[in-house]
Short mmCIF file of C-alpha atoms and ligand atoms in Angstrom, two decimals:
data_model
loop_
_atom_site.label_atom_id
_atom_site.label_comp_id
_atom_site.label_asym_id
_atom_site.label_seq_id
_atom_site.Cartn_x
_atom_site.Cartn_y
_atom_site.Cartn_z
CA UNK A 1 -10.40 -16.79 -5.69
CA UNK A 2 -12.04 -14.27 -8.00
CA UNK A 3 -15.71 -14.83 -7.33
CA UNK A 4 -18.51 -13.39 -9.35
CA UNK A 5 -22.08 -13.71 -8.10
CA UNK A 6 -24.04 -16.11 -10.32
CA UNK A 7 -27.16 -16.12 -8.16
CA UNK A 8 -27.91 -14.09 -5.06
CA UNK A 9 -26.41 -16.69 -2.77
CA UNK A 10 -23.95 -18.50 -5.01
CA UNK A 11 -20.54 -17.34 -6.14
CA UNK A 12 -18.84 -19.13 -8.98
CA UNK A 13 -15.02 -19.09 -8.80
CA UNK A 14 -12.60 -20.54 -11.34
CA UNK A 15 -12.25 -23.83 -9.46
CA UNK A 16 -14.69 -23.52 -6.57
CA UNK A 17 -18.29 -22.55 -5.94
CA UNK A 18 -19.34 -20.81 -2.74
CA UNK A 19 -22.92 -21.00 -1.43
CA UNK A 20 -23.92 -18.61 1.32
CA UNK A 21 -25.86 -20.60 3.94
CA UNK A 22 -26.27 -17.92 6.61
CA UNK A 23 -24.58 -14.81 7.99
CA UNK A 24 -22.14 -17.14 9.70
CA UNK A 25 -21.59 -20.00 7.28
CA UNK A 26 -20.84 -20.82 3.65
CA UNK A 27 -20.57 -24.09 1.78
CA UNK A 28 -17.49 -24.33 -0.46
CA UNK A 29 -17.69 -26.82 -3.31
CA UNK A 30 -14.33 -28.01 -4.64
CA UNK A 31 -14.93 -28.70 -8.34
CA UNK A 32 -12.77 -30.60 -10.82
CA UNK A 33 -12.29 -27.43 -12.89
CA UNK A 34 -8.74 -26.24 -13.46
CA UNK A 35 -7.56 -23.08 -15.15
CA UNK A 36 -4.34 -21.24 -15.87
CA UNK A 37 -3.13 -18.09 -17.58
CA UNK A 38 -6.04 -16.03 -16.24
CA UNK A 39 -8.59 -18.45 -17.67
CA UNK A 40 -6.84 -18.82 -21.05
CA UNK A 41 -6.31 -22.53 -20.39
CA UNK A 42 -9.25 -24.51 -19.00
CA UNK A 43 -9.89 -28.15 -18.32
CA UNK A 44 -11.59 -30.60 -15.98
CA UNK A 45 -9.63 -33.23 -14.09
CA UNK A 46 -11.86 -35.89 -12.50
CA UNK A 47 -10.98 -36.31 -8.82
CA UNK A 48 -9.12 -33.01 -8.48
CA UNK A 49 -11.79 -31.37 -6.30
CA UNK A 50 -11.70 -34.23 -3.81
CA UNK A 51 -7.90 -34.26 -3.81
CA UNK A 52 -7.66 -30.49 -3.24
CA UNK A 53 -10.20 -30.58 -0.44
CA UNK A 54 -8.32 -33.37 1.32
CA UNK A 55 -4.98 -31.54 1.13
CA UNK A 56 -6.49 -28.16 1.98
CA UNK A 57 -8.27 -29.52 5.06
CA UNK A 58 -5.14 -31.32 6.21
CA UNK A 59 -3.07 -28.13 5.87
CA UNK A 60 -5.68 -25.97 7.60
CA UNK A 61 -5.85 -28.43 10.50
CA UNK A 62 -2.07 -28.29 10.85
CA UNK A 63 -2.24 -24.48 10.85
CA UNK A 64 -4.96 -24.44 13.51
CA UNK A 65 -2.70 -26.59 15.67
CA UNK A 66 0.10 -24.09 15.11
CA UNK A 67 -2.15 -21.29 16.39
CA UNK A 68 -3.19 -19.81 13.04
CA UNK A 69 -6.97 -19.31 12.81
CA UNK A 70 -8.65 -20.58 9.61
CA UNK A 71 -12.15 -20.40 8.15
CA UNK A 72 -12.63 -24.20 8.18
CA UNK A 73 -15.55 -25.39 10.29
CA UNK A 74 -16.24 -28.92 9.04
CA UNK A 75 -15.85 -31.32 6.16
CA UNK A 76 -19.33 -31.95 4.81
CA UNK A 77 -18.62 -34.41 2.00
CA UNK A 78 -15.74 -35.50 -0.24
CA UNK A 79 -16.00 -32.26 -2.20
CA UNK A 80 -17.69 -29.79 0.16
CA UNK A 81 -16.73 -28.02 3.36
CA UNK A 82 -18.61 -25.67 5.66
CA UNK A 83 -16.58 -22.57 6.39
CA UNK A 84 -17.01 -19.20 8.08
CA UNK A 85 -18.83 -16.58 6.05
CA UNK A 86 -16.18 -13.89 5.63
CA UNK A 87 -15.58 -10.77 3.60
CA UNK A 88 -12.55 -11.86 1.62
CA UNK A 89 -9.82 -9.19 1.63
CA UNK A 90 -9.25 -7.92 -1.92
CA UNK A 91 -5.56 -8.91 -2.00
CA UNK A 92 -3.91 -12.26 -2.63
CA UNK A 93 -0.88 -12.90 -0.46
CA UNK A 94 2.02 -14.79 -2.05
CA UNK A 95 4.93 -16.11 0.00
CA UNK A 96 8.08 -17.13 -1.88
CA UNK A 97 11.08 -19.13 -0.71
CA UNK A 98 12.56 -19.88 -4.13
CA UNK A 99 12.36 -17.84 -7.35
CA UNK A 100 9.80 -19.17 -9.84
CA UNK A 101 6.78 -18.11 -11.88
CA UNK A 102 5.94 -14.43 -12.13
CA UNK A 103 8.77 -13.51 -9.71
CA UNK A 104 11.36 -15.00 -12.08
CA UNK A 105 9.75 -13.34 -15.08
CA UNK A 106 9.38 -9.95 -13.39
CA UNK A 107 12.88 -9.67 -11.97
CA UNK A 108 14.85 -11.91 -14.34
CA UNK A 109 15.84 -14.28 -11.52
CA UNK A 110 16.54 -17.86 -12.61
CA UNK A 111 13.87 -20.35 -11.52
CA UNK A 112 15.17 -22.37 -8.58
CA UNK A 113 17.35 -19.65 -7.08
CA UNK A 114 16.88 -19.61 -3.34
CA UNK A 115 15.79 -16.23 -1.95
CA UNK A 116 17.83 -14.76 0.91
CA UNK A 117 14.73 -14.82 3.08
CA UNK A 118 11.03 -15.59 2.62
CA UNK A 119 9.40 -12.86 0.65
CA UNK A 120 5.75 -11.69 0.79
CA UNK A 121 4.04 -10.10 -2.20
CA UNK A 122 0.50 -8.73 -2.54
CA UNK A 123 -1.63 -8.96 -5.68
CA UNK A 124 -4.83 -6.99 -5.98
CA UNK A 125 -7.85 -9.16 -6.83
CA UNK A 126 -9.15 -7.50 -9.96
CA UNK A 127 -10.05 -9.66 -12.96
CA UNK A 128 -10.14 -6.74 -15.39
CA UNK A 129 -6.59 -5.74 -14.43
CA UNK A 130 -5.45 -9.41 -14.33
CA UNK A 131 -4.64 -9.38 -10.59
CA UNK A 132 -1.52 -7.17 -10.73
CA UNK A 133 1.26 -7.01 -8.13
CA UNK A 134 0.48 -4.13 -5.76
CA UNK A 135 2.73 -2.16 -3.43
CA UNK A 136 1.63 -2.41 0.21
CA UNK A 137 1.49 1.40 0.57
CA UNK A 138 -0.90 1.50 -2.38
CA UNK A 139 -3.06 -1.21 -0.75
CA UNK A 140 -3.39 1.04 2.30
CA UNK A 141 -3.78 4.34 0.41
CA UNK A 142 -6.49 2.90 -1.83
CA UNK A 143 -8.35 1.82 1.30
CA UNK A 144 -8.25 -1.87 0.29
CA UNK A 145 -6.90 -3.06 3.67
CA UNK A 146 -5.93 -0.90 6.69
CA UNK A 147 -2.21 -0.92 7.52
CA UNK A 148 -2.46 -2.82 10.80
CA UNK A 149 -4.57 -5.59 9.20
CA UNK A 150 -2.22 -5.82 6.24
CA UNK A 151 0.73 -6.21 8.62
CA UNK A 152 -1.14 -8.84 10.59
CA UNK A 153 -1.89 -10.72 7.37
CA UNK A 154 1.76 -10.54 6.33
CA UNK A 155 2.90 -11.82 9.74
CA UNK A 156 0.33 -14.65 9.52
CA UNK A 157 1.55 -15.55 6.01
CA UNK A 158 5.12 -15.86 7.31
CA UNK A 159 3.89 -18.04 10.17
CA UNK A 160 2.16 -20.28 7.64
CA UNK A 161 5.40 -20.44 5.66
CA UNK A 162 7.41 -21.53 8.70
CA UNK A 163 4.95 -24.35 9.44
CA UNK A 164 4.68 -25.53 5.83
CA UNK A 165 8.39 -25.41 4.95
CA UNK A 166 9.03 -27.71 7.91
CA UNK A 167 6.05 -29.98 7.14
CA UNK A 168 6.86 -30.38 3.46
CA UNK A 169 10.59 -30.87 4.04
CA UNK A 170 9.78 -33.80 6.35
CA UNK A 171 8.01 -35.31 3.35
CA UNK A 172 11.09 -34.83 1.13
CA UNK A 173 9.57 -31.84 -0.65
CA UNK A 174 10.56 -28.23 -1.22
CA UNK A 175 7.94 -25.52 -0.78
CA UNK A 176 8.78 -23.00 -3.50
CA UNK A 177 5.89 -20.55 -3.10
CA UNK A 178 2.18 -20.37 -2.32
CA UNK A 179 -0.80 -18.06 -2.37
CA UNK A 180 -3.10 -17.32 0.56
CA UNK A 181 -6.33 -15.41 0.96
CA UNK A 182 -7.65 -13.93 4.17
CA UNK A 183 -11.13 -12.85 5.20
CA UNK A 184 -12.69 -10.70 7.86
CA UNK A 185 -15.76 -11.53 9.94
CA UNK A 186 -18.37 -9.00 11.05
CA UNK A 187 -16.32 -8.14 14.14
CA UNK A 188 -13.27 -7.42 11.98
CA UNK A 189 -11.38 -10.56 13.02
CA UNK A 190 -9.00 -11.97 10.42
CA UNK A 191 -9.12 -15.64 9.39
CA UNK A 192 -7.14 -17.55 6.80
CA UNK A 193 -9.63 -18.42 4.05
CA UNK A 194 -10.03 -20.02 0.61
CA UNK A 195 -8.13 -23.24 -0.12
CA UNK A 196 -4.49 -24.21 0.20
CA UNK A 197 -3.74 -26.97 -2.26
CA UNK A 198 -1.47 -27.99 -5.12
CA UNK A 199 -3.48 -25.50 -7.22
CA UNK A 200 -2.20 -22.62 -5.13
CA UNK A 201 1.37 -23.64 -4.31
CA UNK A 202 4.58 -24.78 -5.97
CA UNK A 203 6.04 -27.93 -4.48
CA UNK A 204 9.08 -29.78 -5.84
CA UNK A 205 10.54 -33.16 -5.00
CA UNK A 206 13.61 -32.33 -2.88
CA UNK A 207 15.81 -34.88 -4.65
CA UNK A 208 14.79 -34.67 -8.30
CA UNK A 209 13.20 -31.17 -8.26
CA UNK A 210 10.26 -32.67 -10.15
CA UNK A 211 7.28 -30.31 -10.11
CA UNK A 212 4.35 -31.83 -8.22
CA UNK A 213 1.91 -28.91 -8.38
CA UNK A 214 -0.27 -27.01 -10.85
CA UNK A 215 2.78 -26.09 -12.97
CA UNK A 216 2.27 -29.59 -14.42
CA UNK A 217 -0.97 -28.23 -15.91
CA UNK A 218 0.37 -24.76 -16.77
CA UNK A 219 3.38 -26.22 -18.60
CA UNK A 220 1.93 -29.52 -19.89
CA UNK A 221 4.34 -31.61 -17.82
CA UNK A 222 2.21 -34.76 -17.69
CA UNK A 223 -0.36 -36.29 -15.37
CA UNK A 224 -1.46 -33.41 -13.14
CA UNK A 225 -3.32 -35.43 -10.54
CA UNK A 226 -0.43 -37.90 -10.18
CA UNK A 227 1.73 -35.00 -8.91
CA UNK A 228 -0.98 -33.89 -6.47
CA UNK A 229 -1.23 -37.47 -5.21
CA UNK A 230 2.52 -37.63 -4.56
CA UNK A 231 2.21 -34.57 -2.30
CA UNK A 232 -0.67 -36.14 -0.36
CA UNK A 233 1.06 -39.54 -0.08
CA UNK A 234 4.30 -37.97 1.14
CA UNK A 235 2.47 -35.99 3.83
CA UNK A 236 0.49 -39.11 4.78
CA UNK A 237 3.82 -40.95 5.04
CA UNK A 238 5.04 -38.57 7.74
CA UNK A 239 2.20 -39.76 9.99
CA UNK A 240 0.99 -37.52 12.81
CA UNK A 241 2.55 -34.10 12.59
CA UNK A 242 2.48 -31.64 15.47
CA UNK A 243 3.67 -28.23 14.36
CA UNK A 244 5.33 -25.80 16.73
CA UNK A 245 3.00 -23.10 18.08
CA UNK A 246 3.75 -19.98 16.08
CA UNK A 247 4.67 -16.91 18.10
CA UNK A 248 3.76 -13.43 16.97
CA UNK A 249 5.73 -10.33 17.84
CA UNK A 250 3.65 -7.19 18.25
CA UNK A 251 5.32 -3.78 18.24
CA UNK A 252 3.24 -1.06 19.86
CA UNK A 253 4.54 2.37 18.82
CA UNK A 254 3.33 5.10 21.13
CA UNK A 255 3.66 8.72 20.00
CA UNK A 256 2.85 11.96 21.81
CA UNK A 257 0.05 13.94 20.19
CA UNK A 258 1.19 17.11 18.45
CA UNK A 259 -1.28 19.19 20.41
CA UNK A 260 0.39 18.50 23.78
CA UNK A 261 3.76 19.54 25.16
CA UNK A 262 6.38 16.82 25.22
CA UNK A 263 8.95 17.57 27.96
CA UNK A 264 11.19 14.62 27.00
CA UNK A 265 11.29 15.89 23.44
CA UNK A 266 12.16 19.41 24.63
CA UNK A 267 15.10 18.10 26.71
CA UNK A 268 16.33 16.02 23.76
CA UNK A 269 15.99 19.00 21.45
CA UNK A 270 18.17 21.15 23.80
CA UNK A 271 20.75 18.35 23.95
CA UNK A 272 20.90 18.14 20.17
CA UNK A 273 21.17 21.91 19.79
CA UNK A 274 23.87 22.09 22.50
CA UNK A 275 25.78 19.37 20.65
CA UNK A 276 26.00 21.68 17.67
CA UNK A 277 23.29 20.09 15.54
CA UNK A 278 21.45 22.82 13.70
CA UNK A 279 18.31 22.85 11.60
CA UNK A 280 16.11 21.20 14.24
CA UNK A 281 12.56 22.47 14.57
CA UNK A 282 10.95 19.94 16.88
CA UNK A 283 11.81 16.75 18.77
CA UNK A 284 9.17 14.48 20.24
CA UNK A 285 9.87 11.45 22.36
CA UNK A 286 7.62 8.37 22.23
CA UNK A 287 8.17 4.73 23.09
CA UNK A 288 7.79 1.25 21.67
CA UNK A 289 6.60 -1.83 23.50
CA UNK A 290 7.57 -5.17 21.95
CA UNK A 291 5.29 -7.99 22.98
CA UNK A 292 5.91 -11.59 22.00
CA UNK A 293 2.59 -13.41 21.93
CA UNK A 294 2.84 -17.12 22.65
CA UNK A 295 -0.66 -17.98 21.46
CA UNK A 296 -2.61 -15.71 19.10
CA UNK A 297 -4.93 -18.46 17.88
CA UNK A 298 -8.13 -16.76 19.07
CA UNK A 299 -8.71 -13.90 16.62
CA UNK A 300 -10.18 -11.93 19.54
CA UNK A 301 -6.70 -11.51 21.08
CA UNK A 302 -6.27 -8.43 18.88
CA UNK A 303 -9.36 -6.82 20.45
CA UNK A 304 -7.88 -7.48 23.88
CA UNK A 305 -4.53 -6.01 22.81
CA UNK A 306 -6.22 -2.85 21.47
CA UNK A 307 -8.15 -2.53 24.71
CA UNK A 308 -4.94 -2.85 26.75
CA UNK A 309 -3.20 -0.30 24.51
CA UNK A 310 -6.01 2.20 25.06
CA UNK A 311 -6.52 1.59 28.77
CA UNK A 312 -3.09 0.69 30.11
CA UNK A 313 -0.19 1.29 27.72
CA UNK A 314 -1.18 4.76 26.54
CA UNK A 315 -2.88 7.86 27.82
CA UNK A 316 -5.35 8.53 24.98
CA UNK A 317 -5.59 12.22 26.00
CA UNK A 318 -1.95 12.87 25.08
CA UNK A 319 -0.77 9.85 23.10
CA UNK A 320 -1.63 7.82 19.99
CA UNK A 321 -0.45 4.31 19.15
CA UNK A 322 -0.03 2.06 16.12
CA UNK A 323 0.44 -1.71 16.00
CA UNK A 324 2.96 -3.60 13.91
CA UNK A 325 3.25 -7.37 13.60
CA UNK A 326 6.10 -9.70 12.75
P1 TMP B 1 3.07 -16.59 -9.55
O1 TMP B 1 4.51 -16.97 -9.59
O2 TMP B 1 2.34 -16.89 -10.82
O3 TMP B 1 2.88 -15.15 -9.12
O4 TMP B 1 2.38 -17.49 -8.44
C1 TMP B 1 2.87 -17.55 -7.12
C2 TMP B 1 2.14 -18.61 -6.35
O5 TMP B 1 0.79 -18.25 -6.18
C3 TMP B 1 2.10 -19.97 -7.06
O6 TMP B 1 2.30 -20.97 -6.08
C4 TMP B 1 0.74 -20.08 -7.65
C5 TMP B 1 -0.10 -19.22 -6.75
N1 TMP B 1 -1.15 -18.51 -7.46
C6 TMP B 1 -2.48 -18.83 -7.22
O7 TMP B 1 -2.80 -19.71 -6.45
N2 TMP B 1 -3.45 -18.14 -7.89
C7 TMP B 1 -3.16 -17.13 -8.75
O8 TMP B 1 -4.07 -16.52 -9.32
C8 TMP B 1 -1.77 -16.80 -8.98
C9 TMP B 1 -1.38 -15.73 -9.95
C10 TMP B 1 -0.82 -17.53 -8.30
#
């Protein structure tokens, strides 16, 4: 969502309005506005706001059950929710299972071609630049998101994809791709934010491959809301859905500081030299600890992990560590 402040406490997005209620809470108003092509195509579809809110809340509730923390606090009315007040990260996160849209155009891959594995892309939120695709190293180097948070966000996005591909397939639908946004609270905890609806995903009927999402609007394929309603009805038809808890693998990489001697590295260096390998200046030996986390639903678990890394897994006098997530 590309928000621009319209009053001190209100941010007007393309399809939603956000009112800041306090340091902790915002009200998000789901409007009937719809836009495509970076605002080139605009319209209003009566009932769309209500429909998107209903689907978005349903999907966020499913994600919460799967152990993925979201910003949703409560449904306030048919078109408004109360959510956590977050600083939205300046990148959009797109997960793709099947080639379509800008991916097909960018790489010349035929729409509908299944990708070998789910694929995560980042787009920088910048209206003037038209939200371009951005390399993850550039995201980090430009200081937009630190590397560990970006990796956490990517791992979360893949968790979301696992839950949704299963959920939608049970409703006879194919999840082609979707866009997520994440936000950070004052303590630096990451929450899934914004909305997840037929505006922000591509969903096809598994039998006919009929498009049920916002591509109906982008490409003038007929009644937009009718497609959105099919998605909702199909998910309703599944009945109660209990997703599997999503595990998270954390890789702690521990490296010796350059300022301290590293006896293990010295021994390895001698071994390499004795084996006839020349051109070696220095060898340093570190270690990795792979931790599979069963339940990472409380965003504070990352604080605990950092504390354990500092106090138990490493000796901060002689070692540094980085975290990776998958
Ligand atoms: P794309 O193929 O146009 O890059 O879009 C990928 C997915 O992300 C698609 O499901 C639509 C969604 N999306 C948004 O929700 N908002 C956006 O601004 C863009 C560009 C895509």
